[in-house]
mmCIF file of C-alpha atoms and ligand atoms in Angstrom:
data_model
loop_
_atom_site.group_PDB
_atom_site.id
_atom_site.type_symbol
_atom_site.label_atom_id
_atom_site.label_comp_id
_atom_site.label_asym_id
_atom_site.label_seq_id
_atom_site.Cartn_x
_atom_site.Cartn_y
_atom_site.Cartn_z
ATOM 1 C CA MET I 1 -148.057 -69.131 -152.265
ATOM 2 C CA PHE I 2 -147.578 -72.199 -154.478
ATOM 3 C CA ASP I 3 -145.481 -74.848 -152.772
ATOM 4 C CA PHE I 4 -144.890 -77.959 -154.799
ATOM 5 C CA GLN I 5 -144.330 -80.132 -151.741
ATOM 6 C CA GLU I 6 -147.920 -79.361 -150.722
ATOM 7 C CA HIS I 7 -150.030 -78.228 -153.688
ATOM 8 C CA THR I 8 -151.260 -80.201 -156.692
ATOM 9 C CA HIS I 9 -149.292 -79.564 -159.864
ATOM 10 C CA ARG I 10 -148.207 -81.154 -163.159
ATOM 11 C CA ARG I 11 -144.579 -81.889 -164.039
ATOM 12 C CA LEU I 12 -143.157 -82.124 -167.554
ATOM 13 C CA ASN I 13 -141.106 -85.099 -168.687
ATOM 14 C CA ILE I 14 -138.476 -83.267 -170.737
ATOM 15 C CA LEU I 15 -137.381 -86.504 -172.423
ATOM 16 C CA THR I 16 -140.800 -87.411 -173.820
ATOM 17 C CA GLY I 17 -143.009 -84.321 -173.570
ATOM 18 C CA ASP I 18 -145.483 -86.241 -171.368
ATOM 19 C CA TRP I 19 -146.913 -84.761 -168.167
ATOM 20 C CA VAL I 20 -147.530 -86.273 -164.728
ATOM 21 C CA LEU I 21 -149.999 -85.022 -162.133
ATOM 22 C CA VAL I 22 -148.519 -84.766 -158.615
ATOM 23 C CA SER I 23 -150.846 -84.615 -155.578
ATOM 24 C CA PRO I 24 -148.570 -84.543 -152.508
ATOM 25 C CA HIS I 25 -151.343 -83.923 -149.971
ATOM 26 C CA ARG I 26 -152.910 -87.328 -150.785
ATOM 27 C CA MET I 27 -150.093 -89.128 -148.950
ATOM 28 C CA LYS I 28 -152.193 -88.872 -145.789
ATOM 29 C CA ARG I 29 -155.005 -90.957 -147.345
ATOM 30 C CA PRO I 30 -155.806 -94.297 -145.613
ATOM 31 C CA TRP I 31 -155.250 -97.562 -147.508
ATOM 32 C CA GLN I 32 -157.892 -100.314 -147.490
ATOM 33 C CA GLY I 33 -156.997 -102.058 -150.733
ATOM 34 C CA LYS I 34 -155.436 -105.337 -151.737
ATOM 35 C CA THR I 35 -152.453 -106.855 -149.939
ATOM 36 C CA GLU I 36 -150.353 -109.740 -151.241
ATOM 37 C CA THR I 37 -147.628 -112.049 -149.972
ATOM 38 C CA PRO I 38 -144.161 -110.643 -150.637
ATOM 39 C CA SER I 39 -141.883 -112.587 -152.983
ATOM 40 C CA MET I 40 -138.784 -113.345 -150.924
ATOM 41 C CA ASN I 41 -135.449 -114.338 -152.367
ATOM 42 C CA ASP I 42 -135.063 -117.878 -151.026
ATOM 43 C CA ARG I 43 -134.112 -119.573 -154.271
ATOM 44 C CA PRO I 44 -131.626 -122.437 -154.773
ATOM 45 C CA ALA I 45 -128.401 -121.806 -156.738
ATOM 46 C CA TYR I 46 -129.606 -124.355 -159.295
ATOM 47 C CA ASP I 47 -133.238 -125.182 -160.060
ATOM 48 C CA PRO I 48 -133.766 -128.385 -162.076
ATOM 49 C CA LYS I 49 -137.091 -127.000 -163.349
ATOM 50 C CA CYS I 50 -135.714 -123.624 -164.531
ATOM 51 C CA TYR I 51 -135.578 -123.224 -168.315
ATOM 52 C CA LEU I 52 -132.598 -120.839 -168.021
ATOM 53 C CA CYS I 53 -130.288 -122.771 -165.679
ATOM 54 C CA PRO I 54 -127.195 -124.366 -167.343
ATOM 55 C CA GLY I 55 -127.766 -127.826 -168.845
ATOM 56 C CA ASN I 56 -131.567 -127.657 -168.509
ATOM 57 C CA PHE I 57 -134.086 -128.022 -171.304
ATOM 58 C CA ARG I 58 -136.029 -124.970 -172.379
ATOM 59 C CA ALA I 59 -139.819 -124.754 -172.561
ATOM 60 C CA GLY I 60 -140.963 -127.161 -175.241
ATOM 61 C CA GLY I 61 -138.363 -129.681 -174.141
ATOM 62 C CA THR I 62 -136.259 -129.941 -177.321
ATOM 63 C CA VAL I 63 -133.506 -127.340 -176.864
ATOM 64 C CA GLN I 64 -130.945 -127.877 -174.104
ATOM 65 C CA ASN I 65 -128.945 -124.994 -172.621
ATOM 66 C CA PRO I 66 -125.161 -125.426 -172.660
ATOM 67 C CA ASP I 67 -123.329 -125.791 -169.363
ATOM 68 C CA TYR I 68 -122.518 -122.062 -169.461
ATOM 69 C CA LYS I 69 -120.182 -120.479 -166.903
ATOM 70 C CA GLY I 70 -120.536 -116.749 -167.518
ATOM 71 C CA THR I 71 -123.302 -114.983 -169.431
ATOM 72 C CA PHE I 72 -125.456 -116.800 -172.002
ATOM 73 C CA VAL I 73 -127.534 -115.431 -174.869
ATOM 74 C CA PHE I 74 -129.990 -117.220 -177.167
ATOM 75 C CA ASP I 75 -132.664 -116.360 -179.708
ATOM 76 C CA ASN I 76 -136.024 -116.109 -177.959
ATOM 77 C CA ASP I 77 -137.986 -119.290 -178.675
ATOM 78 C CA PHE I 78 -141.163 -117.214 -178.919
ATOM 79 C CA MET I 79 -140.083 -114.015 -180.715
ATOM 80 C CA ALA I 80 -142.593 -111.173 -180.786
ATOM 81 C CA ILE I 81 -140.764 -109.633 -183.752
ATOM 82 C CA THR I 82 -139.159 -111.893 -186.365
ATOM 83 C CA PRO I 83 -136.613 -111.302 -189.165
ATOM 84 C CA ASP I 84 -138.514 -113.083 -191.933
ATOM 85 C CA ILE I 85 -141.498 -110.784 -192.439
ATOM 86 C CA PRO I 86 -142.377 -109.651 -195.980
ATOM 87 C CA GLU I 87 -142.330 -105.881 -196.341
ATOM 88 C CA GLY I 88 -145.704 -104.230 -196.734
ATOM 89 C CA ASP I 89 -148.129 -101.650 -195.510
ATOM 90 C CA PHE I 90 -151.829 -101.198 -195.370
ATOM 91 C CA ASN I 91 -153.851 -98.021 -195.537
ATOM 92 C CA GLU I 92 -157.538 -97.541 -195.986
ATOM 93 C CA GLU I 93 -158.592 -93.875 -196.182
ATOM 94 C CA ASP I 94 -155.925 -93.016 -193.582
ATOM 95 C CA LEU I 95 -158.280 -94.633 -191.081
ATOM 96 C CA LEU I 96 -156.968 -98.167 -191.013
ATOM 97 C CA VAL I 97 -153.200 -97.893 -191.013
ATOM 98 C CA ALA I 98 -150.631 -100.666 -190.517
ATOM 99 C CA LYS I 99 -147.081 -101.453 -191.548
ATOM 100 C CA SER I 100 -144.967 -104.623 -191.415
ATOM 101 C CA GLU I 101 -142.201 -104.776 -188.813
ATOM 102 C CA ARG I 102 -138.969 -106.812 -188.894
ATOM 103 C CA GLY I 103 -136.635 -107.559 -186.042
ATOM 104 C CA LEU I 104 -135.590 -110.226 -183.617
ATOM 105 C CA CYS I 105 -135.709 -111.085 -179.924
ATOM 106 C CA ARG I 106 -133.122 -112.621 -177.663
ATOM 107 C CA VAL I 107 -132.905 -113.718 -174.051
ATOM 108 C CA ILE I 108 -129.762 -112.871 -172.041
ATOM 109 C CA CYS I 109 -128.832 -114.806 -168.906
ATOM 110 C CA TYR I 110 -126.661 -112.726 -166.593
ATOM 111 C CA ASN I 111 -125.172 -115.600 -164.630
ATOM 112 C CA PRO I 112 -125.441 -119.399 -164.335
ATOM 113 C CA ARG I 113 -126.579 -119.077 -160.715
ATOM 114 C CA HIS I 114 -130.338 -119.143 -160.355
ATOM 115 C CA ASP I 115 -130.345 -117.290 -157.025
ATOM 116 C CA LEU I 116 -128.442 -114.128 -157.973
ATOM 117 C CA THR I 117 -129.720 -110.677 -158.969
ATOM 118 C CA MET I 118 -127.792 -107.656 -160.247
ATOM 119 C CA GLY I 119 -127.686 -106.397 -156.668
ATOM 120 C CA SER I 120 -126.087 -109.581 -155.312
ATOM 121 C CA MET I 121 -123.513 -110.197 -158.074
ATOM 122 C CA SER I 122 -119.808 -109.412 -157.626
ATOM 123 C CA ALA I 123 -118.285 -106.484 -159.525
ATOM 124 C CA GLY I 124 -116.617 -108.925 -161.926
ATOM 125 C CA GLU I 125 -119.876 -110.769 -162.612
ATOM 126 C CA MET I 126 -121.727 -107.508 -163.194
ATOM 127 C CA ARG I 127 -119.034 -106.294 -165.608
ATOM 128 C CA LYS I 128 -119.659 -109.441 -167.689
ATOM 129 C CA VAL I 129 -123.319 -108.398 -167.949
ATOM 130 C CA VAL I 130 -122.322 -104.901 -169.070
ATOM 131 C CA ASP I 131 -119.959 -106.427 -171.671
ATOM 132 C CA LEU I 132 -122.757 -108.657 -172.922
ATOM 133 C CA TRP I 133 -125.106 -105.652 -173.290
ATOM 134 C CA LYS I 134 -122.416 -103.842 -175.257
ATOM 135 C CA ALA I 135 -121.595 -106.799 -177.523
ATOM 136 C CA GLN I 136 -125.290 -107.433 -178.254
ATOM 137 C CA TYR I 137 -125.977 -103.755 -178.923
ATOM 138 C CA GLU I 138 -123.098 -103.728 -181.422
ATOM 139 C CA GLU I 139 -123.840 -107.070 -183.063
ATOM 140 C CA LEU I 140 -127.556 -106.483 -183.527
ATOM 141 C CA GLY I 141 -127.179 -102.777 -184.276
ATOM 142 C CA ALA I 142 -124.796 -103.626 -187.155
ATOM 143 C CA LYS I 143 -127.581 -105.490 -188.992
ATOM 144 C CA SER I 144 -128.987 -103.351 -191.792
ATOM 145 C CA PHE I 145 -132.636 -103.968 -190.828
ATOM 146 C CA ILE I 146 -132.106 -103.137 -187.133
ATOM 147 C CA ASN I 147 -132.469 -99.435 -186.310
ATOM 148 C CA TYR I 148 -133.128 -99.777 -182.606
ATOM 149 C CA VAL I 149 -131.849 -102.318 -180.064
ATOM 150 C CA GLN I 150 -133.929 -102.317 -176.890
ATOM 151 C CA ILE I 151 -132.226 -104.124 -174.006
ATOM 152 C CA PHE I 152 -134.455 -104.551 -170.954
ATOM 153 C CA GLU I 153 -135.301 -106.638 -167.921
ATOM 154 C CA ASN I 154 -138.551 -107.513 -166.205
ATOM 155 C CA LYS I 155 -137.941 -108.517 -162.618
ATOM 156 C CA GLY I 156 -140.536 -110.078 -160.347
ATOM 157 C CA GLN I 157 -143.906 -111.695 -160.941
ATOM 158 C CA GLU I 158 -145.501 -108.272 -160.458
ATOM 159 C CA MET I 159 -143.890 -107.229 -163.749
ATOM 160 C CA GLY I 160 -144.950 -110.346 -165.625
ATOM 161 C CA CYS I 161 -141.525 -111.927 -165.345
ATOM 162 C CA SER I 162 -141.887 -115.653 -165.983
ATOM 163 C CA ASN I 163 -138.748 -116.825 -164.179
ATOM 164 C CA PRO I 164 -136.577 -115.498 -161.310
ATOM 165 C CA HIS I 165 -133.311 -116.664 -162.924
ATOM 166 C CA PRO I 166 -131.287 -113.429 -163.462
ATOM 167 C CA HIS I 167 -131.974 -112.538 -167.073
ATOM 168 C CA GLY I 168 -133.077 -109.839 -169.445
ATOM 169 C CA GLN I 169 -134.336 -109.576 -172.984
ATOM 170 C CA ILE I 170 -133.484 -107.791 -176.211
ATOM 171 C CA TRP I 171 -136.010 -106.757 -178.800
ATOM 172 C CA ALA I 172 -134.311 -105.264 -181.851
ATOM 173 C CA GLN I 173 -136.308 -103.867 -184.744
ATOM 174 C CA SER I 174 -136.536 -101.708 -187.870
ATOM 175 C CA SER I 175 -138.721 -98.912 -186.479
ATOM 176 C CA PHE I 176 -138.030 -96.719 -183.476
ATOM 177 C CA PRO I 177 -140.509 -97.781 -180.785
ATOM 178 C CA LYS I 178 -142.753 -94.991 -179.518
ATOM 179 C CA GLU I 179 -140.770 -94.041 -176.365
ATOM 180 C CA ILE I 180 -137.579 -93.879 -178.444
ATOM 181 C CA GLU I 181 -139.261 -91.764 -181.108
ATOM 182 C CA LYS I 182 -140.351 -89.264 -178.431
ATOM 183 C CA GLU I 183 -136.945 -89.171 -176.711
ATOM 184 C CA PHE I 184 -135.214 -88.814 -180.087
ATOM 185 C CA GLU I 185 -137.352 -85.816 -181.037
ATOM 186 C CA ARG I 186 -136.954 -84.051 -177.688
ATOM 187 C CA GLN I 187 -133.191 -84.678 -177.466
ATOM 188 C CA SER I 188 -132.671 -83.584 -181.105
ATOM 189 C CA ALA I 189 -134.619 -80.344 -180.644
ATOM 190 C CA TYR I 190 -132.619 -79.485 -177.525
ATOM 191 C CA PHE I 191 -129.266 -80.330 -179.094
ATOM 192 C CA ASP I 192 -130.072 -78.292 -182.211
ATOM 193 C CA ALA I 193 -131.006 -75.288 -180.084
ATOM 194 C CA LYS I 194 -128.207 -75.427 -177.491
ATOM 195 C CA GLY I 195 -125.382 -77.529 -178.910
ATOM 196 C CA ARG I 196 -125.371 -79.597 -175.712
ATOM 197 C CA THR I 197 -127.306 -82.735 -174.828
ATOM 198 C CA LEU I 198 -130.565 -82.354 -172.937
ATOM 199 C CA LEU I 199 -129.432 -84.789 -170.253
ATOM 200 C CA SER I 200 -126.054 -83.154 -169.655
ATOM 201 C CA ASP I 201 -127.753 -79.862 -168.791
ATOM 202 C CA TYR I 202 -130.446 -81.647 -166.774
ATOM 203 C CA LEU I 203 -127.838 -83.681 -164.877
ATOM 204 C CA SER I 204 -125.727 -80.614 -164.000
ATOM 205 C CA LEU I 205 -128.808 -78.920 -162.603
ATOM 206 C CA GLU I 206 -129.772 -81.972 -160.541
ATOM 207 C CA LEU I 207 -126.224 -82.426 -159.217
ATOM 208 C CA ARG I 208 -126.274 -78.785 -158.091
ATOM 209 C CA ARG I 209 -129.687 -79.063 -156.448
ATOM 210 C CA LYS I 210 -129.010 -82.519 -154.937
ATOM 211 C CA GLU I 211 -132.561 -83.146 -153.642
ATOM 212 C CA ARG I 212 -133.389 -85.833 -156.221
ATOM 213 C CA VAL I 213 -129.919 -87.440 -156.441
ATOM 214 C CA VAL I 214 -129.839 -90.985 -155.063
ATOM 215 C CA CYS I 215 -126.185 -91.908 -155.628
ATOM 216 C CA GLU I 216 -123.283 -91.250 -157.952
ATOM 217 C CA ASN I 217 -119.765 -92.337 -158.882
ATOM 218 C CA ASP I 218 -117.156 -90.727 -161.160
ATOM 219 C CA ASN I 219 -119.031 -91.540 -164.356
ATOM 220 C CA PHE I 220 -122.728 -92.045 -163.537
ATOM 221 C CA ALA I 221 -125.458 -90.632 -161.350
ATOM 222 C CA VAL I 222 -128.811 -92.086 -160.290
ATOM 223 C CA LEU I 223 -131.720 -89.690 -159.737
ATOM 224 C CA ILE I 224 -135.411 -89.808 -159.177
ATOM 225 C CA PRO I 225 -136.305 -87.764 -162.260
ATOM 226 C CA PHE I 226 -138.302 -84.604 -161.536
ATOM 227 C CA TRP I 227 -141.124 -86.037 -163.699
ATOM 228 C CA ALA I 228 -141.088 -89.587 -162.237
ATOM 229 C CA VAL I 229 -144.381 -91.445 -162.652
ATOM 230 C CA TRP I 230 -143.653 -94.660 -160.735
ATOM 231 C CA PRO I 231 -143.162 -94.113 -156.977
ATOM 232 C CA TYR I 232 -139.489 -95.161 -156.920
ATOM 233 C CA GLU I 233 -138.712 -94.596 -160.584
ATOM 234 C CA THR I 234 -135.052 -93.771 -161.238
ATOM 235 C CA ILE I 235 -132.887 -92.753 -164.159
ATOM 236 C CA VAL I 236 -129.189 -93.630 -164.438
ATOM 237 C CA ILE I 237 -127.399 -90.952 -166.471
ATOM 238 C CA ALA I 238 -123.850 -90.994 -167.871
ATOM 239 C CA LYS I 239 -121.932 -87.933 -166.661
ATOM 240 C CA ARG I 240 -120.226 -87.559 -170.033
ATOM 241 C CA PRO I 241 -122.519 -87.025 -173.046
ATOM 242 C CA VAL I 242 -121.783 -90.466 -174.487
ATOM 243 C CA SER I 243 -124.516 -91.843 -176.755
ATOM 244 C CA SER I 244 -124.170 -95.574 -176.158
ATOM 245 C CA LEU I 245 -122.202 -98.365 -174.499
ATOM 246 C CA SER I 246 -119.989 -98.441 -177.616
ATOM 247 C CA GLY I 247 -118.484 -95.038 -176.856
ATOM 248 C CA MET I 248 -117.646 -95.832 -173.215
ATOM 249 C CA THR I 249 -114.173 -96.255 -171.761
ATOM 250 C CA GLU I 250 -113.220 -99.329 -169.710
ATOM 251 C CA GLN I 251 -113.578 -97.255 -166.562
ATOM 252 C CA GLU I 252 -117.062 -96.106 -167.584
ATOM 253 C CA LEU I 253 -118.150 -99.704 -168.238
ATOM 254 C CA ASP I 254 -116.863 -100.694 -164.774
ATOM 255 C CA ASP I 255 -118.582 -97.723 -163.157
ATOM 256 C CA LEU I 256 -121.856 -98.514 -164.919
ATOM 257 C CA GLY I 257 -121.721 -102.029 -163.500
ATOM 258 C CA GLU I 258 -120.977 -100.646 -160.056
ATOM 259 C CA ILE I 259 -123.850 -98.174 -160.044
ATOM 260 C CA MET I 260 -126.287 -100.827 -161.321
ATOM 261 C CA ARG I 261 -125.322 -103.110 -158.424
ATOM 262 C CA LYS I 262 -125.722 -100.235 -155.973
ATOM 263 C CA ILE I 263 -129.147 -99.086 -157.076
ATOM 264 C CA THR I 264 -130.626 -102.593 -157.382
ATOM 265 C CA ALA I 265 -129.286 -103.539 -153.929
ATOM 266 C CA ALA I 266 -130.774 -100.324 -152.495
ATOM 267 C CA TYR I 267 -134.144 -101.133 -154.083
ATOM 268 C CA ASP I 268 -134.256 -104.468 -152.214
ATOM 269 C CA ARG I 269 -133.928 -102.523 -148.950
ATOM 270 C CA VAL I 270 -136.833 -100.112 -149.574
ATOM 271 C CA PHE I 271 -139.499 -102.623 -148.496
ATOM 272 C CA ASP I 272 -137.185 -105.447 -147.417
ATOM 273 C CA CYS I 273 -138.101 -107.647 -150.377
ATOM 274 C CA SER I 274 -136.786 -108.607 -153.798
ATOM 275 C CA PHE I 275 -137.869 -105.370 -155.485
ATOM 276 C CA PRO I 276 -139.714 -105.833 -158.797
ATOM 277 C CA TYR I 277 -139.133 -103.490 -161.723
ATOM 278 C CA SER I 278 -138.890 -103.061 -165.457
ATOM 279 C CA MET I 279 -135.500 -101.683 -166.412
ATOM 280 C CA GLY I 280 -134.338 -100.625 -169.871
ATOM 281 C CA LEU I 281 -131.157 -99.263 -171.470
ATOM 282 C CA HIS I 282 -131.604 -96.285 -173.752
ATOM 283 C CA ASN I 283 -128.662 -96.432 -176.123
ATOM 284 C CA ALA I 284 -128.596 -94.363 -179.320
ATOM 285 C CA PRO I 285 -130.472 -95.702 -182.368
ATOM 286 C CA THR I 286 -128.494 -97.944 -184.746
ATOM 287 C CA ASP I 287 -129.809 -96.479 -187.998
ATOM 288 C CA GLY I 288 -126.338 -95.751 -189.361
ATOM 289 C CA LYS I 289 -126.533 -92.032 -188.513
ATOM 290 C CA GLU I 290 -124.471 -90.061 -186.022
ATOM 291 C CA HIS I 291 -126.392 -89.336 -182.820
ATOM 292 C CA PRO I 292 -124.649 -86.479 -180.989
ATOM 293 C CA GLU I 293 -128.015 -85.536 -179.437
ATOM 294 C CA TRP I 294 -128.486 -88.916 -177.757
ATOM 295 C CA HIS I 295 -127.291 -89.184 -174.168
ATOM 296 C CA PHE I 296 -126.994 -92.709 -172.729
ATOM 297 C CA HIS I 297 -129.330 -93.442 -169.828
ATOM 298 C CA ILE I 298 -131.220 -96.278 -168.137
ATOM 299 C CA HIS I 299 -134.767 -96.205 -166.752
ATOM 300 C CA PHE I 300 -136.027 -98.208 -163.787
ATOM 301 C CA TYR I 301 -139.815 -98.423 -163.449
ATOM 302 C CA PRO I 302 -140.692 -100.260 -160.219
ATOM 303 C CA PRO I 303 -144.394 -100.751 -159.384
ATOM 304 C CA LEU I 304 -144.260 -100.874 -155.549
ATOM 305 C CA LEU I 305 -145.874 -97.987 -153.688
ATOM 306 C CA ARG I 306 -146.220 -98.519 -149.933
ATOM 307 C CA SER I 307 -144.871 -101.950 -149.053
ATOM 308 C CA ALA I 308 -143.706 -105.230 -150.545
ATOM 309 C CA THR I 309 -147.341 -105.978 -151.295
ATOM 310 C CA VAL I 310 -148.985 -102.672 -152.160
ATOM 311 C CA LYS I 311 -148.246 -101.566 -155.681
ATOM 312 C CA LYS I 312 -149.288 -98.621 -157.775
ATOM 313 C CA PHE I 313 -151.954 -99.237 -160.398
ATOM 314 C CA MET I 314 -152.103 -97.224 -163.594
ATOM 315 C CA VAL I 315 -155.884 -97.184 -163.813
ATOM 316 C CA GLY I 316 -158.877 -94.873 -163.965
ATOM 317 C CA TYR I 317 -157.777 -91.287 -164.376
ATOM 318 C CA GLU I 318 -154.334 -92.472 -165.473
ATOM 319 C CA MET I 319 -155.744 -94.508 -168.347
ATOM 320 C CA MET I 320 -158.213 -91.819 -169.323
ATOM 321 C CA GLY I 321 -156.162 -88.740 -168.561
ATOM 322 C CA GLU I 322 -152.524 -88.884 -167.512
ATOM 323 C CA PRO I 323 -150.328 -90.562 -164.877
ATOM 324 C CA GLN I 324 -150.596 -89.318 -161.309
ATOM 325 C CA ARG I 325 -148.535 -89.782 -158.161
ATOM 326 C CA ASP I 326 -148.942 -88.940 -154.462
ATOM 327 C CA ILE I 327 -145.452 -89.293 -152.995
ATOM 328 C CA THR I 328 -143.167 -86.682 -154.479
ATOM 329 C CA ALA I 329 -139.939 -87.440 -156.319
ATOM 330 C CA GLU I 330 -138.066 -85.621 -153.530
ATOM 331 C CA TYR I 331 -139.591 -87.851 -150.819
ATOM 332 C CA ALA I 332 -138.763 -90.992 -152.825
ATOM 333 C CA ALA I 333 -135.156 -89.831 -153.353
ATOM 334 C CA GLU I 334 -134.703 -89.293 -149.640
ATOM 335 C CA LYS I 335 -136.108 -92.733 -148.857
ATOM 336 C CA LEU I 336 -133.860 -94.407 -151.471
ATOM 337 C CA ARG I 337 -130.789 -92.532 -150.190
ATOM 338 C CA HIS I 338 -131.422 -94.073 -146.774
ATOM 339 C CA CYS I 339 -131.313 -97.514 -148.407
ATOM 340 C CA MET I 340 -127.810 -97.035 -149.849
ATOM 341 C CA VAL I 341 -124.841 -98.693 -148.151
HETATM 342 P P1 H2U B 401 -139.524 -112.561 -168.947
HETATM 343 O O1 H2U B 401 -138.106 -112.083 -168.813
HETATM 344 O O2 H2U B 401 -140.488 -111.422 -168.993
HETATM 345 O O3 H2U B 401 -139.866 -113.589 -167.941
HETATM 346 O O4 H2U B 401 -139.592 -113.304 -170.362
HETATM 347 C C1 H2U B 401 -138.829 -114.454 -170.621
HETATM 348 C C2 H2U B 401 -138.660 -114.636 -172.103
HETATM 349 O O5 H2U B 401 -138.034 -115.891 -172.345
HETATM 350 C C3 H2U B 401 -139.967 -114.638 -172.873
HETATM 351 O O6 H2U B 401 -139.893 -113.650 -173.883
HETATM 352 C C4 H2U B 401 -138.593 -116.497 -173.468
HETATM 353 C C5 H2U B 401 -140.034 -116.026 -173.477
HETATM 354 O O7 H2U B 401 -140.526 -115.992 -174.800
HETATM 355 N N1 H2U B 401 -138.431 -117.939 -173.330
HETATM 356 C C6 H2U B 401 -137.688 -118.639 -174.275
HETATM 357 O O8 H2U B 401 -137.232 -118.063 -175.253
HETATM 358 N N2 H2U B 401 -137.477 -119.989 -174.107
HETATM 359 C C7 H2U B 401 -137.993 -120.684 -173.068
HETATM 360 O O9 H2U B 401 -137.727 -121.870 -172.959
HETATM 361 C C8 H2U B 401 -138.917 -120.062 -172.108
HETATM 362 C C9 H2U B 401 -139.021 -118.567 -172.186
HETATM 363 ZN ZN1 ZN B 402 -132.285 -120.995 -163.200
#
């Protein structure tokens, strides 16, 4: 009899249509791979060499940060997408296809203190971060050439983060990026068929079943999604089918801040280290259309697998075929629940 805690199977990501291969029996496999030194959080409150600390000069040495007290946002000095691109496309026999892309990039500092993280900020400090996300989403989304505002954070050297100062980034652009395109199509199809959002039905099911729920408050829940690829991947889902930060009540904005502090603090307890991840907000597109299908959520993709030093690699079969995991989502949820306080 098929038992998905024991037998190999594939799980469907209902938000993207992608599949993940799950091989629970491989958890017993011995590990003889690479180990690294953990990155501990022993930073000073102010680092004279940090390009994000208040009053310091940025890379390049010409721009000086203000002596900011709360959050601080600036245009990325090295934008990957810029506003001043001439429109154009290129097509040769439908074989060589390209298209110009406009947008802009910003850097958002969460707090003047170099040594904080979301998990160690106070509720008031975290609410300022949530307010900054909302204001940036609205300001950038209002621009006619911006149809998607991607707010995200890379944390830890493992994720290519250049600086431990608590900060995130925003890349806002004309096209929907690929993950957004997929989530838009899947959420639209579901909403058209059922008249409810995909994530409201998914969340009710998960809250009934409980086995993948990590934590919740009145307005948000954190789960290991059934289709998680990364070992401790989570999704934060709004309990109400609200499409973006703009539609949230004051209480919801507070509760979002609270749940973000909770989950990031719990992550640091999984392997007793400053837990690396890529995190991103999935607000509705800002293309001027109504988006009743879009249900606000946040993804956390952390790379660690077995310890502070042993991470998951997306290589081999995963590059050639599809992602694969050994520890099940249910096991990871149980472990993360034990890390909550
Ligand atoms: P990470 O969050 O992944 O470390 O990226 C930091 C961003 O900050 C990166 O996109 C920008 C880089 O271009 N940056 C500046 O805009 N000014 C600086 O002085 C250094 C880094
Ligand atoms: Zn700093």
